[in-house]
Amino acid sequence: MNAKLAFLSAIGVALTLGAGSAIANPVATDAIAQASEKDAVVTFSCDQVDGQPVTLASIDRSGSVESRPVLNWDDAYFTSAEETEQICQQVASKLQSYYDNGELAELTLVAEDVAGEPTVCLEQEQDSGCSEGRVLFSFSNVSNPQFALNNIMEPEDRTTQVLRGDFKARLGFGFLPF
């Protein structure tokens, strides 16, 4: 299996809609084994790709860097391009902090209204929903945060159409050394 395919397979994404139906991608065991190297450095960053901000997860193994987009930001969901860039930077910083504190073994993004605002947060425990301490960001120009979250995810991570109900994106970070 080539390194890029192993890396992408190791991300493993499951989308859960409504009553808990899930679709999971297998995690490549060779990628996990490679990621457990002590000298591996994990970073979350906000970079520009084709003129748009993208939150990336990267792992550096002795100078060999692999990166994978987590969220592809869209100015249409925010008040300005500057706000989109700021939120991308803030999300990368929050994800880095969660990772550095050992709180990112599984990343489950939840999109729902919190205090009347369309919000995306990290779910701490299964089916716990959003909590104030785990909010990643709020959309500005969105009436349906579930639809918007699905749209800013990587195309290959969109395994189902969002029609109604709660929306969760469970991203497996097995390729990162924990």
Short mmCIF file of N, CA and C in Angstrom, two decimals:
data_model
loop_
_atom_site.label_atom_id
_atom_site.label_comp_id
_atom_site.label_asym_id
_atom_site.label_seq_id
_atom_site.Cartn_x
_atom_site.Cartn_y
_atom_site.Cartn_z
N MET A 1 0.86 -1.17 0.00
CA MET A 1 0.00 0.00 0.00
C MET A 1 0.90 1.23 0.00
N ASN A 2 0.65 2.17 -0.95
CA ASN A 2 1.53 3.33 -0.97
C ASN A 2 1.26 4.22 0.24
N ALA A 3 2.22 5.08 0.54
CA ALA A 3 2.16 5.87 1.78
C ALA A 3 0.96 6.80 1.80
N LYS A 4 0.63 7.42 0.63
CA LYS A 4 -0.50 8.34 0.60
C LYS A 4 -1.81 7.60 0.87
N LEU A 5 -1.98 6.44 0.24
CA LEU A 5 -3.20 5.67 0.47
C LEU A 5 -3.29 5.20 1.91
N ALA A 6 -2.17 4.76 2.47
CA ALA A 6 -2.17 4.33 3.88
C ALA A 6 -2.52 5.50 4.79
N PHE A 7 -1.98 6.68 4.48
CA PHE A 7 -2.26 7.86 5.28
C PHE A 7 -3.75 8.21 5.23
N LEU A 8 -4.31 8.24 4.01
CA LEU A 8 -5.71 8.58 3.87
C LEU A 8 -6.61 7.53 4.49
N SER A 9 -6.24 6.26 4.36
CA SER A 9 -7.03 5.20 4.98
C SER A 9 -7.00 5.31 6.49
N ALA A 10 -5.87 5.75 7.02
CA ALA A 10 -5.71 5.82 8.47
C ALA A 10 -6.58 6.91 9.09
N ILE A 11 -7.00 7.87 8.30
CA ILE A 11 -7.85 8.93 8.83
C ILE A 11 -9.18 8.34 9.31
N GLY A 12 -9.77 7.44 8.54
CA GLY A 12 -11.01 6.74 8.91
C GLY A 12 -12.11 7.68 9.37
N VAL A 13 -13.12 7.89 8.56
CA VAL A 13 -14.18 8.82 8.92
C VAL A 13 -15.52 8.09 8.94
N ALA A 14 -16.30 8.36 9.96
CA ALA A 14 -17.68 7.85 9.98
C ALA A 14 -18.61 9.02 10.20
N LEU A 15 -19.66 9.10 9.41
CA LEU A 15 -20.68 10.12 9.60
C LEU A 15 -21.87 9.47 10.26
N THR A 16 -22.39 10.10 11.27
CA THR A 16 -23.54 9.55 11.97
C THR A 16 -24.69 10.53 11.83
N LEU A 17 -25.82 10.04 11.36
CA LEU A 17 -27.02 10.87 11.23
C LEU A 17 -28.14 10.28 12.06
N GLY A 18 -28.87 11.14 12.77
CA GLY A 18 -30.06 10.71 13.47
C GLY A 18 -29.85 9.57 14.44
N ALA A 19 -30.44 8.43 14.16
CA ALA A 19 -30.51 7.32 15.12
C ALA A 19 -29.26 6.47 15.16
N GLY A 20 -28.14 6.98 14.81
CA GLY A 20 -26.90 6.27 15.05
C GLY A 20 -26.41 5.38 13.94
N SER A 21 -26.87 5.55 12.71
CA SER A 21 -26.30 4.76 11.64
C SER A 21 -24.91 5.30 11.34
N ALA A 22 -23.96 4.42 11.09
CA ALA A 22 -22.58 4.85 10.89
C ALA A 22 -21.95 4.10 9.74
N ILE A 23 -21.05 4.78 9.06
CA ILE A 23 -20.25 4.18 8.01
C ILE A 23 -18.82 4.46 8.39
N ALA A 24 -18.01 3.44 8.50
CA ALA A 24 -16.63 3.63 8.97
C ALA A 24 -15.65 3.17 7.91
N ASN A 25 -14.55 3.88 7.78
CA ASN A 25 -13.45 3.47 6.92
C ASN A 25 -12.43 2.76 7.78
N PRO A 26 -11.81 1.70 7.28
CA PRO A 26 -10.83 0.98 8.09
C PRO A 26 -9.59 1.81 8.34
N VAL A 27 -8.98 1.60 9.47
CA VAL A 27 -7.74 2.28 9.81
C VAL A 27 -6.59 1.35 9.46
N ALA A 28 -5.65 1.82 8.67
CA ALA A 28 -4.53 1.00 8.24
C ALA A 28 -3.56 0.79 9.40
N THR A 29 -3.33 -0.46 9.77
CA THR A 29 -2.48 -0.74 10.93
C THR A 29 -1.03 -0.36 10.68
N ASP A 30 -0.56 -0.46 9.43
CA ASP A 30 0.83 -0.09 9.17
C ASP A 30 1.03 1.41 9.35
N ALA A 31 0.03 2.22 9.02
CA ALA A 31 0.15 3.67 9.23
C ALA A 31 0.17 4.00 10.71
N ILE A 32 -0.63 3.30 11.50
CA ILE A 32 -0.64 3.53 12.95
C ILE A 32 0.71 3.14 13.53
N ALA A 33 1.25 2.02 13.11
CA ALA A 33 2.55 1.58 13.62
C ALA A 33 3.63 2.60 13.27
N GLN A 34 3.59 3.10 12.04
CA GLN A 34 4.58 4.10 11.64
C GLN A 34 4.42 5.37 12.46
N ALA A 35 3.19 5.73 12.78
CA ALA A 35 2.92 6.98 13.49
C ALA A 35 3.36 6.94 14.94
N SER A 36 3.62 5.76 15.48
CA SER A 36 3.98 5.68 16.89
C SER A 36 5.45 5.99 17.15
N GLU A 37 6.17 6.41 16.13
CA GLU A 37 7.57 6.77 16.32
C GLU A 37 7.68 7.92 17.31
N LYS A 38 8.69 7.85 18.17
CA LYS A 38 8.86 8.86 19.21
C LYS A 38 9.21 10.23 18.66
N ASP A 39 9.85 10.28 17.49
CA ASP A 39 10.28 11.56 16.95
C ASP A 39 9.22 12.22 16.06
N ALA A 40 8.04 11.65 15.97
CA ALA A 40 6.98 12.23 15.15
C ALA A 40 6.43 13.49 15.83
N VAL A 41 6.21 14.52 15.01
CA VAL A 41 5.66 15.78 15.50
C VAL A 41 4.34 16.03 14.79
N VAL A 42 3.29 16.25 15.56
CA VAL A 42 1.96 16.49 15.01
C VAL A 42 1.62 17.97 15.14
N THR A 43 1.11 18.53 14.07
CA THR A 43 0.68 19.93 14.10
C THR A 43 -0.66 20.09 13.39
N PHE A 44 -1.44 21.00 13.90
CA PHE A 44 -2.66 21.44 13.23
C PHE A 44 -2.39 22.87 12.81
N SER A 45 -2.74 23.21 11.58
CA SER A 45 -2.45 24.54 11.07
C SER A 45 -3.56 25.00 10.15
N CYS A 46 -3.55 26.29 9.87
CA CYS A 46 -4.45 26.87 8.88
C CYS A 46 -3.58 27.36 7.74
N ASP A 47 -3.77 26.79 6.57
CA ASP A 47 -3.00 27.17 5.39
C ASP A 47 -3.95 27.55 4.27
N GLN A 48 -3.41 28.18 3.23
CA GLN A 48 -4.20 28.54 2.06
C GLN A 48 -4.04 27.46 0.99
N VAL A 49 -5.17 27.00 0.45
CA VAL A 49 -5.17 26.07 -0.68
C VAL A 49 -6.14 26.63 -1.70
N ASP A 50 -5.63 26.92 -2.88
CA ASP A 50 -6.45 27.52 -3.94
C ASP A 50 -7.17 28.78 -3.46
N GLY A 51 -6.49 29.59 -2.64
CA GLY A 51 -7.02 30.86 -2.18
C GLY A 51 -8.00 30.78 -1.03
N GLN A 52 -8.25 29.60 -0.50
CA GLN A 52 -9.18 29.44 0.62
C GLN A 52 -8.45 28.84 1.82
N PRO A 53 -8.83 29.25 3.03
CA PRO A 53 -8.22 28.66 4.23
C PRO A 53 -8.63 27.19 4.38
N VAL A 54 -7.68 26.38 4.83
CA VAL A 54 -7.90 24.96 5.07
C VAL A 54 -7.23 24.60 6.39
N THR A 55 -7.96 23.94 7.29
CA THR A 55 -7.36 23.42 8.52
C THR A 55 -6.74 22.08 8.18
N LEU A 56 -5.43 21.96 8.45
CA LEU A 56 -4.68 20.74 8.13
C LEU A 56 -4.19 20.05 9.39
N ALA A 57 -4.16 18.71 9.33
CA ALA A 57 -3.47 17.90 10.34
C ALA A 57 -2.22 17.37 9.65
N SER A 58 -1.06 17.58 10.27
CA SER A 58 0.21 17.14 9.67
C SER A 58 1.01 16.34 10.67
N ILE A 59 1.77 15.38 10.15
CA ILE A 59 2.69 14.62 10.98
C ILE A 59 4.05 14.65 10.30
N ASP A 60 5.06 15.00 11.07
CA ASP A 60 6.44 15.07 10.58
C ASP A 60 7.22 13.95 11.24
N ARG A 61 7.65 13.01 10.41
CA ARG A 61 8.47 11.90 10.88
C ARG A 61 9.88 12.10 10.33
N SER A 62 10.72 12.71 11.11
CA SER A 62 12.12 12.94 10.73
C SER A 62 12.25 13.60 9.36
N GLY A 63 11.47 14.65 9.15
CA GLY A 63 11.57 15.42 7.91
C GLY A 63 10.61 14.97 6.82
N SER A 64 9.97 13.85 6.97
CA SER A 64 8.97 13.38 6.02
C SER A 64 7.60 13.80 6.54
N VAL A 65 6.99 14.80 5.88
CA VAL A 65 5.75 15.38 6.37
C VAL A 65 4.57 14.90 5.53
N GLU A 66 3.53 14.44 6.21
CA GLU A 66 2.27 14.09 5.57
C GLU A 66 1.21 15.02 6.13
N SER A 67 0.37 15.57 5.26
CA SER A 67 -0.70 16.47 5.69
C SER A 67 -2.02 15.98 5.14
N ARG A 68 -3.08 16.27 5.89
CA ARG A 68 -4.41 15.88 5.48
C ARG A 68 -5.38 16.98 5.88
N PRO A 69 -6.19 17.48 4.93
CA PRO A 69 -7.18 18.49 5.27
C PRO A 69 -8.21 17.95 6.25
N VAL A 70 -8.58 18.78 7.22
CA VAL A 70 -9.65 18.45 8.16
C VAL A 70 -10.91 19.21 7.76
N LEU A 71 -10.78 20.53 7.55
CA LEU A 71 -11.91 21.37 7.13
C LEU A 71 -11.46 22.32 6.04
N ASN A 72 -12.27 22.45 4.99
CA ASN A 72 -12.04 23.38 3.89
C ASN A 72 -13.03 24.53 4.05
N TRP A 73 -12.54 25.67 4.49
CA TRP A 73 -13.40 26.78 4.86
C TRP A 73 -13.99 27.46 3.64
N ASP A 74 -15.21 27.99 3.79
CA ASP A 74 -15.93 28.65 2.72
C ASP A 74 -16.42 30.00 3.24
N ASP A 75 -16.00 31.08 2.57
CA ASP A 75 -16.38 32.43 2.98
C ASP A 75 -17.90 32.64 3.02
N ALA A 76 -18.66 31.86 2.27
CA ALA A 76 -20.11 32.03 2.22
C ALA A 76 -20.77 31.80 3.57
N TYR A 77 -20.10 31.07 4.46
CA TYR A 77 -20.68 30.75 5.76
C TYR A 77 -20.28 31.73 6.86
N PHE A 78 -19.54 32.79 6.48
CA PHE A 78 -19.06 33.76 7.45
C PHE A 78 -19.26 35.16 6.90
N THR A 79 -19.05 36.18 7.73
CA THR A 79 -19.34 37.55 7.30
C THR A 79 -18.29 38.13 6.36
N SER A 80 -17.07 37.58 6.38
CA SER A 80 -16.01 38.11 5.51
C SER A 80 -14.90 37.08 5.36
N ALA A 81 -14.05 37.31 4.38
CA ALA A 81 -12.89 36.43 4.18
C ALA A 81 -11.96 36.51 5.39
N GLU A 82 -11.88 37.69 6.01
CA GLU A 82 -11.03 37.86 7.19
C GLU A 82 -11.56 37.02 8.35
N GLU A 83 -12.88 37.01 8.55
CA GLU A 83 -13.46 36.20 9.61
C GLU A 83 -13.20 34.72 9.35
N THR A 84 -13.34 34.30 8.10
CA THR A 84 -13.09 32.90 7.75
C THR A 84 -11.66 32.51 8.11
N GLU A 85 -10.71 33.37 7.76
CA GLU A 85 -9.29 33.11 8.08
C GLU A 85 -9.07 33.05 9.58
N GLN A 86 -9.67 33.98 10.32
CA GLN A 86 -9.52 34.00 11.78
C GLN A 86 -10.07 32.73 12.42
N ILE A 87 -11.22 32.28 11.96
CA ILE A 87 -11.82 31.06 12.51
C ILE A 87 -10.97 29.85 12.17
N CYS A 88 -10.45 29.79 10.97
CA CYS A 88 -9.55 28.70 10.59
C CYS A 88 -8.35 28.65 11.53
N GLN A 89 -7.75 29.81 11.80
CA GLN A 89 -6.60 29.88 12.72
C GLN A 89 -7.00 29.45 14.13
N GLN A 90 -8.15 29.92 14.60
CA GLN A 90 -8.61 29.57 15.95
C GLN A 90 -8.88 28.08 16.08
N VAL A 91 -9.50 27.47 15.07
CA VAL A 91 -9.80 26.04 15.11
C VAL A 91 -8.50 25.23 15.11
N ALA A 92 -7.54 25.62 14.28
CA ALA A 92 -6.25 24.92 14.27
C ALA A 92 -5.58 25.01 15.64
N SER A 93 -5.64 26.18 16.26
CA SER A 93 -5.05 26.37 17.59
C SER A 93 -5.76 25.51 18.64
N LYS A 94 -7.09 25.47 18.59
CA LYS A 94 -7.84 24.66 19.55
C LYS A 94 -7.55 23.17 19.36
N LEU A 95 -7.52 22.70 18.11
CA LEU A 95 -7.22 21.29 17.86
C LEU A 95 -5.82 20.94 18.34
N GLN A 96 -4.86 21.86 18.11
CA GLN A 96 -3.49 21.63 18.58
C GLN A 96 -3.46 21.51 20.10
N SER A 97 -4.19 22.39 20.77
CA SER A 97 -4.24 22.35 22.22
C SER A 97 -4.86 21.04 22.72
N TYR A 98 -5.96 20.63 22.11
CA TYR A 98 -6.58 19.35 22.50
C TYR A 98 -5.62 18.20 22.26
N TYR A 99 -4.92 18.22 21.14
CA TYR A 99 -3.96 17.15 20.84
C TYR A 99 -2.83 17.16 21.87
N ASP A 100 -2.26 18.33 22.11
CA ASP A 100 -1.14 18.44 23.06
C ASP A 100 -1.52 17.99 24.46
N ASN A 101 -2.80 18.16 24.82
CA ASN A 101 -3.28 17.75 26.14
C ASN A 101 -3.80 16.31 26.17
N GLY A 102 -3.62 15.58 25.07
CA GLY A 102 -4.04 14.18 25.01
C GLY A 102 -5.54 13.98 24.93
N GLU A 103 -6.27 14.98 24.43
CA GLU A 103 -7.72 14.92 24.39
C GLU A 103 -8.27 14.73 22.98
N LEU A 104 -7.45 14.20 22.07
CA LEU A 104 -7.88 14.11 20.68
C LEU A 104 -7.68 12.71 20.11
N ALA A 105 -7.87 11.68 20.92
CA ALA A 105 -7.76 10.31 20.43
C ALA A 105 -8.85 10.02 19.41
N GLU A 106 -10.00 10.62 19.59
CA GLU A 106 -11.07 10.54 18.61
C GLU A 106 -11.68 11.92 18.51
N LEU A 107 -11.85 12.37 17.31
CA LEU A 107 -12.40 13.69 17.07
C LEU A 107 -13.80 13.53 16.52
N THR A 108 -14.79 13.93 17.29
CA THR A 108 -16.17 13.90 16.82
C THR A 108 -16.68 15.33 16.78
N LEU A 109 -16.95 15.80 15.57
CA LEU A 109 -17.50 17.14 15.39
C LEU A 109 -19.01 17.04 15.41
N VAL A 110 -19.65 17.94 16.15
CA VAL A 110 -21.10 17.97 16.25
C VAL A 110 -21.57 19.35 15.81
N ALA A 111 -22.54 19.37 14.91
CA ALA A 111 -23.12 20.63 14.45
C ALA A 111 -24.54 20.73 14.99
N GLU A 112 -24.78 21.80 15.74
CA GLU A 112 -26.12 22.03 16.28
C GLU A 112 -26.24 23.48 16.70
N ASP A 113 -27.47 23.90 17.00
CA ASP A 113 -27.69 25.25 17.52
C ASP A 113 -27.39 25.26 19.01
N VAL A 114 -26.52 26.18 19.42
CA VAL A 114 -26.20 26.36 20.84
C VAL A 114 -26.52 27.81 21.16
N ALA A 115 -27.44 28.02 22.08
CA ALA A 115 -27.90 29.36 22.47
C ALA A 115 -28.32 30.16 21.24
N GLY A 116 -28.98 29.49 20.29
CA GLY A 116 -29.48 30.15 19.10
C GLY A 116 -28.45 30.39 18.01
N GLU A 117 -27.22 29.94 18.21
CA GLU A 117 -26.17 30.12 17.21
C GLU A 117 -25.81 28.79 16.56
N PRO A 118 -25.66 28.78 15.22
CA PRO A 118 -25.24 27.56 14.54
C PRO A 118 -23.77 27.26 14.86
N THR A 119 -23.54 26.20 15.60
CA THR A 119 -22.25 25.94 16.23
C THR A 119 -21.70 24.57 15.88
N VAL A 120 -20.37 24.47 15.82
CA VAL A 120 -19.68 23.19 15.68
C VAL A 120 -18.78 23.04 16.89
N CYS A 121 -18.86 21.88 17.53
CA CYS A 121 -18.04 21.64 18.71
C CYS A 121 -17.48 20.23 18.67
N LEU A 122 -16.57 19.96 19.60
CA LEU A 122 -16.03 18.62 19.80
C LEU A 122 -16.90 17.92 20.83
N GLU A 123 -17.38 16.76 20.49
CA GLU A 123 -18.15 15.98 21.45
C GLU A 123 -17.17 15.24 22.35
N GLN A 124 -17.29 15.45 23.65
CA GLN A 124 -16.35 14.87 24.60
C GLN A 124 -16.67 13.40 24.88
N GLU A 125 -17.92 13.10 25.08
CA GLU A 125 -18.35 11.73 25.33
C GLU A 125 -19.44 11.40 24.32
N GLN A 126 -19.54 10.13 23.95
CA GLN A 126 -20.51 9.72 22.96
C GLN A 126 -21.92 10.20 23.31
N ASP A 127 -22.56 10.81 22.33
CA ASP A 127 -23.93 11.29 22.44
C ASP A 127 -24.13 12.39 23.49
N SER A 128 -23.06 13.10 23.86
CA SER A 128 -23.20 14.19 24.83
C SER A 128 -23.52 15.52 24.17
N GLY A 129 -23.37 15.61 22.84
CA GLY A 129 -23.66 16.85 22.14
C GLY A 129 -22.63 17.93 22.43
N CYS A 130 -23.01 19.16 22.15
CA CYS A 130 -22.11 20.29 22.36
C CYS A 130 -22.10 20.73 23.81
N SER A 131 -20.93 21.12 24.28
CA SER A 131 -20.82 21.76 25.59
C SER A 131 -19.99 23.02 25.39
N GLU A 132 -20.23 24.02 26.22
CA GLU A 132 -19.58 25.33 26.05
C GLU A 132 -18.06 25.23 25.99
N GLY A 133 -17.48 24.37 26.80
CA GLY A 133 -16.03 24.26 26.84
C GLY A 133 -15.41 23.59 25.63
N ARG A 134 -16.23 23.01 24.75
CA ARG A 134 -15.72 22.28 23.59
C ARG A 134 -16.16 22.89 22.26
N VAL A 135 -16.63 24.14 22.28
CA VAL A 135 -17.04 24.81 21.04
C VAL A 135 -15.80 25.12 20.22
N LEU A 136 -15.82 24.70 18.95
CA LEU A 136 -14.74 25.04 18.03
C LEU A 136 -15.01 26.37 17.33
N PHE A 137 -16.23 26.54 16.83
CA PHE A 137 -16.58 27.78 16.13
C PHE A 137 -18.08 27.84 15.92
N SER A 138 -18.54 29.04 15.55
CA SER A 138 -19.94 29.24 15.15
C SER A 138 -19.96 29.81 13.75
N PHE A 139 -20.92 29.38 12.97
CA PHE A 139 -21.11 29.93 11.63
C PHE A 139 -21.81 31.28 11.76
N SER A 140 -21.57 32.18 10.79
CA SER A 140 -22.22 33.49 10.81
C SER A 140 -23.45 33.54 9.92
N ASN A 141 -23.33 33.02 8.72
CA ASN A 141 -24.40 33.14 7.72
C ASN A 141 -25.01 31.78 7.41
N VAL A 142 -25.51 31.09 8.44
CA VAL A 142 -25.99 29.72 8.25
C VAL A 142 -27.27 29.51 9.05
N SER A 143 -28.25 28.89 8.42
CA SER A 143 -29.45 28.49 9.15
C SER A 143 -29.41 27.00 9.49
N ASN A 144 -28.60 26.23 8.77
CA ASN A 144 -28.50 24.79 8.99
C ASN A 144 -27.03 24.41 9.21
N PRO A 145 -26.56 24.37 10.46
CA PRO A 145 -25.14 24.08 10.70
C PRO A 145 -24.74 22.67 10.27
N GLN A 146 -25.67 21.73 10.27
CA GLN A 146 -25.35 20.37 9.85
C GLN A 146 -24.97 20.35 8.37
N PHE A 147 -25.75 21.03 7.56
CA PHE A 147 -25.48 21.11 6.13
C PHE A 147 -24.16 21.82 5.87
N ALA A 148 -23.92 22.93 6.57
CA ALA A 148 -22.69 23.70 6.37
C ALA A 148 -21.46 22.90 6.77
N LEU A 149 -21.52 22.19 7.91
CA LEU A 149 -20.38 21.37 8.33
C LEU A 149 -20.09 20.30 7.29
N ASN A 150 -21.12 19.64 6.81
CA ASN A 150 -20.93 18.62 5.78
C ASN A 150 -20.24 19.21 4.55
N ASN A 151 -20.60 20.43 4.18
CA ASN A 151 -20.02 21.05 2.99
C ASN A 151 -18.57 21.47 3.15
N ILE A 152 -18.12 21.78 4.36
CA ILE A 152 -16.72 22.20 4.51
C ILE A 152 -15.79 21.03 4.82
N MET A 153 -16.36 19.84 4.95
CA MET A 153 -15.53 18.66 5.15
C MET A 153 -14.93 18.23 3.81
N GLU A 154 -13.88 17.43 3.87
CA GLU A 154 -13.28 16.87 2.67
C GLU A 154 -14.34 16.09 1.88
N PRO A 155 -14.34 16.20 0.55
CA PRO A 155 -15.34 15.48 -0.24
C PRO A 155 -15.41 13.98 0.06
N GLU A 156 -14.27 13.33 0.25
CA GLU A 156 -14.31 11.89 0.53
C GLU A 156 -14.83 11.58 1.93
N ASP A 157 -14.91 12.58 2.79
CA ASP A 157 -15.47 12.39 4.13
C ASP A 157 -16.99 12.51 4.14
N ARG A 158 -17.54 13.05 3.08
CA ARG A 158 -18.99 13.22 2.98
C ARG A 158 -19.59 11.92 2.46
N THR A 159 -19.85 11.00 3.37
CA THR A 159 -20.32 9.69 2.94
C THR A 159 -21.83 9.59 2.86
N THR A 160 -22.53 10.61 3.26
CA THR A 160 -23.98 10.57 3.22
C THR A 160 -24.53 11.99 3.08
N GLN A 161 -25.74 12.09 2.63
CA GLN A 161 -26.38 13.39 2.46
C GLN A 161 -27.05 13.80 3.77
N VAL A 162 -26.94 15.07 4.11
CA VAL A 162 -27.57 15.58 5.33
C VAL A 162 -28.98 16.02 4.98
N LEU A 163 -29.96 15.36 5.55
CA LEU A 163 -31.35 15.71 5.28
C LEU A 163 -32.03 16.30 6.51
N ARG A 164 -31.85 15.66 7.66
CA ARG A 164 -32.49 16.12 8.89
C ARG A 164 -31.83 15.42 10.07
N GLY A 165 -32.17 15.84 11.25
CA GLY A 165 -31.66 15.19 12.45
C GLY A 165 -30.31 15.73 12.87
N ASP A 166 -29.76 15.13 13.92
CA ASP A 166 -28.46 15.54 14.43
C ASP A 166 -27.38 15.10 13.46
N PHE A 167 -26.33 15.89 13.35
CA PHE A 167 -25.24 15.57 12.44
C PHE A 167 -23.95 15.49 13.23
N LYS A 168 -23.27 14.37 13.09
CA LYS A 168 -21.97 14.19 13.73
C LYS A 168 -20.99 13.70 12.69
N ALA A 169 -19.80 14.22 12.72
CA ALA A 169 -18.72 13.74 11.87
C ALA A 169 -17.65 13.18 12.78
N ARG A 170 -17.49 11.89 12.76
CA ARG A 170 -16.51 11.24 13.62
C ARG A 170 -15.25 11.00 12.79
N LEU A 171 -14.19 11.72 13.12
CA LEU A 171 -12.94 11.62 12.38
C LEU A 171 -11.94 10.83 13.21
N GLY A 172 -11.43 9.75 12.68
CA GLY A 172 -10.45 8.95 13.39
C GLY A 172 -9.05 9.48 13.14
N PHE A 173 -8.35 9.78 14.19
CA PHE A 173 -6.99 10.29 14.06
C PHE A 173 -5.98 9.22 14.44
N GLY A 174 -6.24 7.98 14.03
CA GLY A 174 -5.36 6.87 14.35
C GLY A 174 -3.97 7.00 13.77
N PHE A 175 -3.81 7.82 12.74
CA PHE A 175 -2.50 8.00 12.13
C PHE A 175 -1.58 8.88 12.97
N LEU A 176 -2.14 9.55 13.97
CA LEU A 176 -1.34 10.42 14.83
C LEU A 176 -0.81 9.63 16.02
N PRO A 177 0.41 9.92 16.46
CA PRO A 177 0.98 9.19 17.59
C PRO A 177 0.44 9.72 18.92
N PHE A 178 -0.28 8.90 19.64
CA PHE A 178 -0.84 9.29 20.94
C PHE A 178 -0.04 8.66 22.04
#
